[in-house]
XYZ file of C-alpha atoms in Angstrom:
612
model
C 21.293 21.257 17.531
C 21.010 17.860 19.202
C 21.556 14.801 17.072
C 18.570 12.446 17.058
C 20.576 9.481 15.759
C 24.210 8.791 16.659
C 26.645 8.607 13.798
C 28.592 5.412 13.315
C 31.683 7.606 13.509
C 31.810 10.298 16.158
C 34.271 12.177 13.959
C 35.659 12.124 10.430
C 38.719 14.007 9.225
C 39.789 14.995 5.710
C 43.111 16.500 4.600
C 42.938 19.763 2.635
C 45.365 21.552 0.365
C 44.444 25.057 1.522
C 41.931 27.144 3.468
C 40.906 30.741 2.851
C 38.543 32.490 5.238
C 36.127 34.853 3.530
C 35.414 38.222 5.128
C 32.125 39.077 6.796
C 29.473 41.028 4.918
C 30.757 44.300 6.352
C 34.037 44.145 4.423
C 35.340 42.875 1.117
C 38.807 41.859 2.274
C 40.013 38.321 2.770
C 43.001 36.713 4.396
C 44.828 33.565 3.405
C 46.300 31.201 5.937
C 49.842 30.077 5.626
C 50.177 26.564 4.263
C 53.353 25.722 6.182
C 51.200 23.619 8.531
C 48.850 20.854 7.210
C 45.171 21.813 7.291
C 42.174 19.541 7.814
C 38.376 19.529 7.851
C 36.902 17.492 10.693
C 33.297 16.453 11.347
C 32.489 15.831 15.002
C 29.529 15.418 17.334
C 30.859 17.115 20.456
C 28.270 17.676 23.190
C 25.525 16.322 20.942
C 26.034 19.054 18.320
C 27.218 18.251 14.796
C 30.072 20.560 13.817
C 32.456 20.972 10.901
C 35.827 22.365 12.012
C 38.502 23.647 9.645
C 41.812 23.293 11.520
C 45.236 24.833 10.865
C 46.491 23.705 14.264
C 44.984 23.029 17.683
C 44.783 26.729 18.514
C 43.628 28.085 15.157
C 40.339 26.799 13.692
C 37.041 27.832 12.125
C 33.914 25.998 13.368
C 30.558 25.898 11.580
C 27.261 24.262 12.508
C 26.455 21.415 10.128
C 22.761 22.216 10.506
C 23.064 25.693 8.972
C 26.103 25.121 6.749
C 25.835 24.995 2.962
C 28.664 23.798 0.741
C 29.024 24.649 -2.943
C 31.515 23.149 -5.386
C 33.352 25.861 -7.321
C 35.404 23.371 -9.285
C 36.741 19.798 -9.206
C 39.041 20.612 -6.273
C 37.648 23.845 -4.871
C 34.581 24.355 -2.652
C 33.143 27.019 -0.404
C 31.286 26.616 2.908
C 28.763 29.304 3.908
C 26.987 29.410 7.249
C 24.538 32.025 8.467
C 24.821 33.389 11.985
C 23.732 36.363 14.090
C 25.246 38.400 16.907
C 23.774 38.186 20.379
C 22.680 41.793 20.013
C 19.527 41.585 17.911
C 20.025 45.206 16.803
C 23.036 44.150 14.737
C 22.458 42.776 11.288
C 23.049 39.122 10.493
C 26.201 38.121 8.701
C 27.628 35.018 7.003
C 30.801 33.123 7.723
C 32.518 31.663 4.678
C 35.445 29.321 4.141
C 37.001 28.693 0.746
C 38.918 25.410 0.750
C 40.774 23.278 -1.770
C 41.399 19.514 -1.905
C 44.487 17.670 -2.989
C 42.631 15.470 -5.514
C 39.142 14.754 -6.851
C 38.786 11.511 -4.892
C 39.196 13.321 -1.562
C 36.795 16.020 -2.739
C 34.117 13.457 -3.557
C 34.572 11.643 -0.237
C 34.234 14.891 1.705
C 30.998 15.934 -0.026
C 29.481 12.489 0.527
C 30.382 12.691 4.215
C 28.864 16.169 4.481
C 25.548 14.956 3.042
C 25.509 12.024 5.463
C 26.169 14.224 8.478
C 23.516 16.615 7.241
C 20.969 13.790 7.214
C 21.904 12.615 10.691
C 21.087 15.962 12.265
C 17.576 15.966 10.764
C 15.117 16.331 13.589
C 11.941 14.301 13.765
C 9.310 15.683 11.398
C 11.657 18.044 9.563
C 10.561 18.790 6.030
C 12.861 17.232 3.453
C 12.542 17.286 -0.354
C 10.646 13.971 -0.277
C 8.478 14.788 2.727
C 8.860 14.218 6.459
C 10.959 11.378 7.848
C 11.451 10.006 11.343
C 15.079 10.563 12.290
C 15.320 8.182 15.240
C 12.940 5.451 14.126
C 11.001 5.363 10.893
C 7.234 5.212 10.909
C 7.528 1.589 9.821
C 9.668 0.739 12.862
C 7.255 2.503 15.203
C 4.211 0.445 14.178
C 5.743 -2.971 13.295
C 7.404 -5.252 15.825
C 11.022 -6.080 14.879
C 10.543 -9.865 14.838
C 7.694 -9.593 12.321
C 9.659 -7.214 10.101
C 12.694 -9.516 10.211
C 10.655 -12.532 9.109
C 8.853 -10.479 6.465
C 12.012 -9.181 4.802
C 13.695 -12.574 5.113
C 10.770 -14.213 3.317
C 10.761 -11.751 0.426
C 14.545 -11.802 0.236
C 14.493 -15.359 -1.120
C 14.354 -16.119 -4.820
C 12.015 -19.094 -4.411
C 9.257 -16.846 -3.109
C 9.880 -14.297 -5.843
C 9.621 -17.133 -8.344
C 6.255 -18.124 -6.870
C 4.937 -14.621 -7.538
C 6.532 -14.332 -10.969
C 4.954 -17.635 -11.985
C 1.532 -16.293 -11.080
C 0.900 -15.459 -14.718
C -2.395 -13.708 -13.998
C -0.543 -11.313 -11.710
C 2.580 -10.812 -13.809
C 0.761 -10.747 -17.148
C -1.780 -8.198 -15.935
C 0.961 -5.891 -14.680
C 2.828 -6.215 -17.968
C -0.315 -5.452 -19.984
C -1.216 -2.501 -17.746
C 2.219 -0.931 -18.271
C 2.693 -1.657 -21.977
C -0.863 -0.666 -22.904
C -0.275 2.681 -21.191
C 3.083 3.647 -22.669
C 1.927 7.244 -22.821
C 1.916 7.355 -19.021
C 5.446 5.952 -18.752
C 7.312 7.311 -21.757
C 9.811 9.967 -20.686
C 8.556 9.872 -17.096
C 10.231 9.296 -13.732
C 8.906 6.121 -12.114
C 9.255 4.851 -8.537
C 8.809 1.112 -7.964
C 7.672 0.692 -4.345
C 8.802 -2.648 -2.919
C 10.536 -3.625 -6.141
C 11.370 -7.223 -5.196
C 13.113 -8.845 -8.160
C 12.800 -5.596 -10.126
C 10.406 -7.027 -12.711
C 8.017 -4.055 -12.599
C 10.949 -1.648 -12.951
C 12.016 -3.507 -16.087
C 8.450 -3.324 -17.428
C 8.452 0.455 -16.845
C 11.788 0.766 -18.659
C 10.364 -1.260 -21.564
C 7.526 1.265 -21.752
C 10.062 4.067 -22.190
C 10.429 5.474 -18.676
C 13.048 8.213 -18.413
C 14.336 6.762 -15.135
C 13.100 4.198 -12.622
C 13.966 4.178 -8.914
C 13.478 0.644 -7.576
C 13.121 0.759 -3.778
C 13.495 -2.582 -1.993
C 14.167 -3.076 1.731
C 15.018 -6.796 1.740
C 18.138 -8.578 0.534
C 16.291 -9.097 -2.746
C 17.692 -5.674 -3.699
C 21.022 -7.360 -4.518
C 19.316 -9.901 -6.773
C 17.406 -7.060 -8.431
C 20.697 -5.309 -9.195
C 21.976 -8.513 -10.808
C 18.862 -8.982 -12.898
C 18.822 -5.368 -14.008
C 22.549 -5.395 -14.807
C 21.900 -8.460 -16.972
C 19.501 -6.378 -19.073
C 21.795 -3.425 -19.839
C 19.592 -1.792 -22.472
C 16.943 -1.324 -19.777
C 19.146 -1.272 -16.681
C 20.917 1.934 -17.629
C 17.695 3.751 -16.722
C 17.053 1.912 -13.443
C 18.546 2.676 -10.033
C 18.056 0.137 -7.232
C 17.855 1.691 -3.763
C 18.013 -0.605 -0.739
C 15.871 0.727 2.073
C 12.331 1.389 3.266
C 10.164 3.970 1.508
C 9.638 5.602 4.901
C 13.381 6.322 5.131
C 15.029 6.658 1.715
C 15.315 9.898 -0.206
C 15.204 10.443 -3.939
C 16.808 13.218 -5.980
C 13.583 14.061 -7.807
C 9.824 13.685 -7.671
C 8.084 10.844 -9.488
C 5.502 11.042 -12.249
C 4.288 7.494 -11.610
C 4.316 5.070 -8.695
C 4.105 1.385 -9.514
C 3.893 -1.326 -6.905
C 2.423 -4.698 -6.000
C 1.326 -3.911 -2.436
C -1.590 -6.346 -2.230
C -1.752 -9.123 0.332
C -4.443 -11.614 1.236
C -7.765 -9.769 1.443
C -5.892 -6.840 -0.161
C -4.655 -5.423 3.159
C -2.624 -8.262 4.725
C 1.080 -7.496 5.348
C 0.169 -3.781 5.608
C 2.181 -2.799 2.553
C -0.664 -0.591 1.340
C 0.386 1.848 4.068
C 3.893 2.046 2.607
C 2.343 2.571 -0.837
C 0.355 5.545 0.473
C 3.414 6.928 2.301
C 5.391 6.686 -0.959
C 2.602 8.629 -2.651
C 2.838 11.423 -0.109
C 6.657 11.535 -0.157
C 7.601 10.928 -3.777
C 4.680 11.531 -6.153
C 4.593 14.881 -7.915
C 1.482 16.912 -8.756
C -0.939 15.111 -11.080
C 1.106 11.937 -10.694
C -0.404 8.541 -11.380
C -0.458 5.340 -9.369
C -0.430 1.787 -10.720
C -2.608 0.306 -9.234
C -5.032 3.187 -8.831
C -7.957 1.681 -6.941
C -8.512 -1.453 -4.863
C -11.830 -3.115 -4.043
C -12.706 -5.710 -1.415
C -15.703 -7.802 -2.495
C -17.887 -9.659 -0.008
C -20.851 -12.059 -0.080
C -22.290 -14.637 2.320
C -21.736 -18.268 1.366
C -23.046 -21.719 2.179
C -20.531 -24.586 2.272
C -21.494 -27.551 4.447
C -18.379 -29.477 3.450
C -16.039 -26.721 4.699
C -17.987 -26.231 7.926
C -17.876 -29.944 8.791
C -14.184 -30.141 7.855
C -13.257 -27.366 10.282
C -15.537 -28.616 13.059
C -14.145 -32.146 12.774
C -10.611 -30.929 13.404
C -11.536 -30.483 17.060
C -12.818 -34.068 17.425
C -9.376 -35.099 18.610
C -10.017 -33.162 21.816
C -13.197 -35.108 22.559
C -11.234 -38.187 23.575
C -11.893 -39.101 27.172
C -9.006 -41.549 27.514
C -6.041 -40.493 25.442
C -3.271 -42.577 27.046
C -5.364 -42.340 30.178
C -5.874 -38.565 29.886
C -9.252 -36.851 29.399
C -8.805 -34.230 26.660
C -12.380 -32.960 26.657
C -11.683 -29.886 28.867
C -9.835 -28.355 25.894
C -12.383 -29.248 23.220
C -14.201 -25.903 23.401
C -10.981 -23.909 23.122
C -9.746 -26.022 20.214
C -13.104 -25.705 18.450
C -12.971 -21.911 18.758
C -9.329 -21.840 17.682
C -10.007 -23.619 14.399
C -12.848 -21.232 13.598
C -10.556 -18.249 14.337
C -8.548 -19.028 11.193
C -9.738 -17.455 7.959
C -9.735 -20.000 5.154
C -7.593 -19.267 2.084
C -8.609 -21.367 -0.908
C -10.326 -21.296 -4.286
C -14.045 -22.009 -4.095
C -16.923 -22.496 -6.485
C -18.749 -19.168 -6.979
C -22.071 -21.034 -6.897
C -21.584 -21.262 -3.125
C -22.451 -17.567 -2.822
C -25.991 -17.031 -1.575
C -26.448 -13.287 -2.156
C -25.278 -10.610 -4.581
C -21.884 -9.162 -3.698
C -21.071 -5.784 -2.235
C -17.698 -4.054 -2.317
C -15.607 -1.619 -0.312
C -13.430 0.681 -2.424
C -10.030 2.131 -1.539
C -8.803 4.920 -3.789
C -5.010 5.045 -3.542
C -4.691 8.401 -5.297
C -5.023 11.673 -3.426
C -8.327 13.452 -3.987
C -9.126 16.113 -1.449
C -12.320 14.877 0.187
C -15.433 12.761 0.181
C -18.854 13.912 1.294
C -21.405 11.354 2.406
C -24.819 12.008 3.899
C -28.229 10.358 3.912
C -27.314 7.742 1.351
C -25.733 10.300 -0.954
C -22.097 9.872 -1.912
C -20.454 12.662 -3.845
C -16.825 12.913 -4.830
C -15.296 16.158 -5.997
C -12.056 17.650 -7.223
C -10.622 20.997 -6.223
C -9.468 23.405 -8.972
C -5.838 22.325 -8.677
C -6.749 18.665 -9.296
C -8.676 18.028 -12.471
C -10.826 14.996 -13.219
C -8.660 14.264 -16.239
C -5.593 13.845 -14.057
C -7.333 11.319 -11.837
C -9.549 9.669 -14.456
C -12.156 8.920 -11.828
C -15.953 8.783 -11.854
C -18.194 9.597 -8.963
C -21.585 8.228 -8.116
C -24.791 9.708 -6.795
C -26.358 6.982 -4.690
C -29.783 8.503 -4.170
C -31.965 11.299 -5.481
C -31.327 13.542 -2.457
C -28.072 15.414 -1.945
C -28.299 17.897 0.933
C -25.137 19.876 0.316
C -22.114 20.371 -1.893
C -18.791 22.024 -1.028
C -17.939 25.405 -2.511
C -14.790 24.019 -4.143
C -16.707 21.798 -6.563
C -15.610 22.465 -10.148
C -17.041 19.452 -11.966
C -19.120 16.414 -11.195
C -19.997 13.247 -13.036
C -23.020 11.346 -11.746
C -24.154 7.852 -12.516
C -27.673 7.301 -11.227
C -28.405 4.177 -9.246
C -30.940 2.990 -6.694
C -28.540 0.586 -4.965
C -27.365 1.434 -1.477
C -24.437 -0.961 -1.119
C -21.389 0.983 -2.251
C -18.855 2.335 0.226
C -15.991 4.580 -0.841
C -13.348 6.783 0.723
C -10.077 8.353 -0.316
C -7.112 6.913 1.382
C -4.684 8.227 3.938
C -2.265 5.936 5.727
C -4.113 6.212 9.051
C -7.346 5.124 7.366
C -5.818 1.658 7.008
C -5.262 1.204 10.740
C -8.925 0.326 11.229
C -11.390 -0.505 8.450
C -15.124 -0.748 9.181
C -17.400 -2.100 6.459
C -21.184 -2.229 7.013
C -22.773 -5.311 5.484
C -26.221 -5.636 3.939
C -27.356 -8.480 1.702
C -30.574 -10.011 0.394
C -30.490 -13.805 0.445
C -31.134 -15.315 -2.977
C -32.059 -18.755 -1.626
C -33.188 -20.388 1.593
C -30.120 -22.040 3.120
C -27.642 -22.149 5.992
C -25.104 -19.310 5.836
C -21.690 -20.476 7.016
C -19.828 -17.174 6.784
C -18.554 -14.377 4.585
C -16.521 -14.879 1.411
C -14.076 -12.147 0.394
C -11.764 -11.383 -2.508
C -10.301 -8.283 -4.112
C -9.413 -6.668 -7.382
C -7.316 -3.642 -8.354
C -7.626 -1.199 -11.230
C -4.777 0.167 -13.358
C -6.273 3.337 -14.728
C -4.080 4.789 -17.458
C -4.398 6.600 -20.733
C -3.277 5.931 -24.260
C -2.538 8.252 -27.169
C -3.318 7.995 -30.829
C -2.944 10.629 -33.510
C -5.798 11.625 -35.800
C -4.778 14.087 -38.527
C -1.798 15.264 -36.477
C -3.992 15.842 -33.420
C -3.074 13.758 -30.349
C -6.113 12.210 -28.734
C -6.175 10.531 -25.331
C -8.354 7.704 -24.161
C -8.429 5.705 -20.973
C -6.989 2.201 -20.914
C -8.226 0.234 -17.942
C -6.852 -3.074 -16.811
C -8.270 -5.042 -13.896
C -6.412 -7.633 -11.835
C -9.024 -9.782 -10.115
C -8.885 -12.621 -7.594
C -12.601 -13.405 -7.888
C -13.948 -16.949 -7.571
C -14.484 -18.426 -11.002
C -11.734 -16.272 -12.506
C -8.270 -17.751 -13.222
C -6.717 -18.625 -9.859
C -3.950 -16.427 -8.478
C -1.513 -16.977 -5.617
C -3.838 -14.843 -3.477
C -6.790 -17.251 -3.919
C -9.901 -16.096 -2.021
C -10.610 -15.788 1.698
C -13.561 -17.011 3.752
C -14.484 -16.160 7.328
C -16.381 -19.164 8.728
C -18.918 -18.788 11.517
C -18.951 -21.414 14.259
C -22.728 -20.909 14.477
C -24.361 -20.778 11.006
C -27.416 -18.653 10.237
C -30.644 -19.951 8.704
C -32.222 -17.647 6.102
C -35.099 -17.683 3.633
C -34.934 -16.427 0.075
C -35.400 -12.653 0.061
C -34.481 -12.322 3.734
C -32.249 -9.388 4.695
C -28.817 -10.135 6.163
C -26.979 -7.317 7.945
C -23.750 -7.060 9.864
C -20.292 -5.563 10.029
C -16.788 -6.504 8.941
C -14.221 -4.715 11.083
C -10.485 -5.073 10.512
C -8.022 -3.694 13.060
C -4.322 -3.549 12.188
C -1.780 -4.995 14.598
C 2.022 -4.799 14.835
C 2.591 -8.227 13.276
C 1.885 -6.678 9.862
C -1.648 -7.999 9.633
C -5.191 -7.522 10.928
C -7.601 -8.866 13.503
C -10.965 -9.453 11.827
C -14.263 -9.015 13.671
C -17.269 -10.327 11.730
C -20.910 -10.119 12.731
C -23.815 -11.360 10.594
C -27.485 -11.089 11.558
C -30.685 -12.270 9.909
C -33.632 -9.923 10.313
C -37.118 -11.178 11.092
C -39.060 -12.700 8.230
C -42.782 -13.002 7.607
C -45.670 -11.408 9.563
C -44.457 -8.701 11.917
C -41.171 -8.200 10.090
C -42.083 -4.580 9.333
C -41.585 -3.820 13.034
C -37.933 -4.787 12.602
C -35.829 -6.775 15.014
C -33.056 -9.344 14.726
C -33.967 -13.001 14.487
C -30.491 -14.476 14.947
C -26.894 -13.255 15.139
C -23.544 -14.957 14.801
C -20.072 -13.458 15.160
C -16.434 -14.479 15.097
C -12.938 -13.091 15.652
C -10.180 -14.133 13.265
C -6.473 -13.447 12.847
C -5.556 -12.682 9.249
C -1.931 -13.408 10.123
C -2.724 -17.098 10.811
C -5.011 -18.383 8.042
C -5.865 -21.962 7.170
C -4.252 -22.458 3.756
C -6.692 -24.924 2.267
C -6.020 -23.768 -1.289
C -7.938 -26.604 -2.929
C -9.269 -26.184 -6.422
C -13.004 -25.436 -6.625
C -15.090 -28.579 -6.348
C -18.104 -29.339 -8.499
C -21.132 -29.048 -6.240
C -24.181 -30.935 -7.471
C -27.284 -28.820 -7.892
C -30.163 -29.765 -5.641
C -32.994 -31.685 -7.265
C -35.483 -28.884 -6.754
C -33.141 -26.324 -8.312
C -33.314 -25.368 -11.951
C -31.002 -23.141 -13.973
C -32.258 -19.636 -14.539
C -30.953 -16.219 -15.420
C -28.105 -15.026 -13.210
C -28.897 -12.637 -10.386
C -26.965 -9.445 -11.045
C -24.514 -8.318 -8.424
C -25.371 -5.317 -6.291
C -21.839 -4.088 -6.866
C -21.588 -0.748 -8.647
C -18.596 -0.487 -10.945
C -16.263 2.463 -10.650
C -15.931 2.476 -14.406
C -17.601 0.131 -16.810
C -15.363 -2.612 -18.101
C -15.876 -5.848 -19.952
C -12.833 -7.474 -18.368
C -14.475 -8.153 -14.999
C -17.413 -10.495 -14.590
C -19.407 -11.116 -11.455
C -19.413 -14.667 -10.090
C -22.437 -16.911 -10.262
C -24.662 -17.436 -7.266
C -26.495 -20.419 -5.869
C -29.610 -20.525 -8.012
C -33.084 -20.913 -6.481
C -36.216 -21.755 -8.459
C -37.077 -18.588 -10.374
C -40.769 -18.667 -9.572
C -40.162 -18.750 -5.804
C -37.564 -15.965 -5.780
C -39.473 -13.619 -8.033
C -42.661 -14.016 -6.004
C -40.904 -13.317 -2.723
C -38.882 -10.320 -3.909
C -41.857 -8.464 -5.336
């Protein structure tokens, strides 16, 4: 078998105390070799084939293929190697070759078995099925899709304590994770937990506090060493935590996990592309009916109007309008500079009253449910018999009164009636994150200039808790949301706004349509394509047609970090406070912890008359 990855050592040799060759299956006899000459076991990669050779001298040896060999420990110093083979004549039955060998001490025995496991891994072919799922032997899936320079900078950044401190001091983030774990002790107590991208190891320590049986903290950056220090400094918890340095696409674990916990969210939820590693960890490590913290992620979107921001960005290009800058005319580059500034998404905290329409959301379910059926405005989720609703704690929604078909595998359904048509949902595979298309449809709540699309995200930790009533254990769901919404306590993620270089003019009640398309690239981020259109308004609008369209292309990797605190925007003189317009967003599960942001408020009499 050809080796897909070269070993650091082309051969390794271990001294043995004795070798005994076992007889083939056709006999029961055995023969012992004389021990007058030293014997060895040597691993080698001759001619691209990994072999283990038991040598008495240069002319007398037993060779086995590492690929098919299996080694069993019979005692502290004694082991046996069995390898299956077959004669060239297919009519003859297969037989096994066996070698019983003994070491001089336990240290040499342990070193040999570790070497055998390493050589065994190195002859794994691409796509071979291992206990934790398929791996790429030559290059991991991560290496195939991410350019090395980006990965180097990424792991260097997260390998520094100052950046870990920045995240730890985001008390909304850290406190929500702590509450989600501690409030759901029943999910963690006595369970095996895998912390994906463990960083400082704080989430692993939370899981241990909740009573986890064992926690495997996987971290690819140099922060793994700091995590070991921190965990060793908390010995009562650290004895149940193992730090593993490596990528989730490459490492192997000795057992399946009951729970995955991670903080894979970046700006706009998907930046840095760690969600893909989170999904890969699910497929490789999570056992049947396992849980994921977080469980669901949602990207929220709404058009906004912010004249101050638009002018600020446009004015940055004024420098290039100089016709005599030290005698040089800069104006030929003004158009390019103007477009460049508008290609940067803006990361900051903004006043939710800048939103000019109810929000919509796009939902990513990180857990593995078999399928989603969508047709003619009807969205139906279902579970197959082997995956119960209780294990996933998930509700499904019927979006309209018509549902043309249902799969045969349906065992149970929960419907929540609604007339809204603005909820998109799918169940996540890694490849689904390579390109994300979100259709947009809004109804303007006020006549204004639309300067772009505002976005933020939240994630759901969907667990369960136990209480005992007359010696009967009862379970109930404990939900905890982590939100980055405008108006909510600010997090280190802030919010994100895509600003159009050409604003749209809309009237109250006018329909706004478009598309948000995000395409992943190898710098661990996304290219964003945004299009917004205002449909015709007034007489003749029933014939349809687009009145105006504006679009932009942005690089999520290179945002404009404005990060100012929300400013107080004075209400226009003709505006009066009135009851909040309810968001079009449909909740996955009802919760009192998450509130929708306010909107720019028009006069109630005008809006109500136009929307009827």
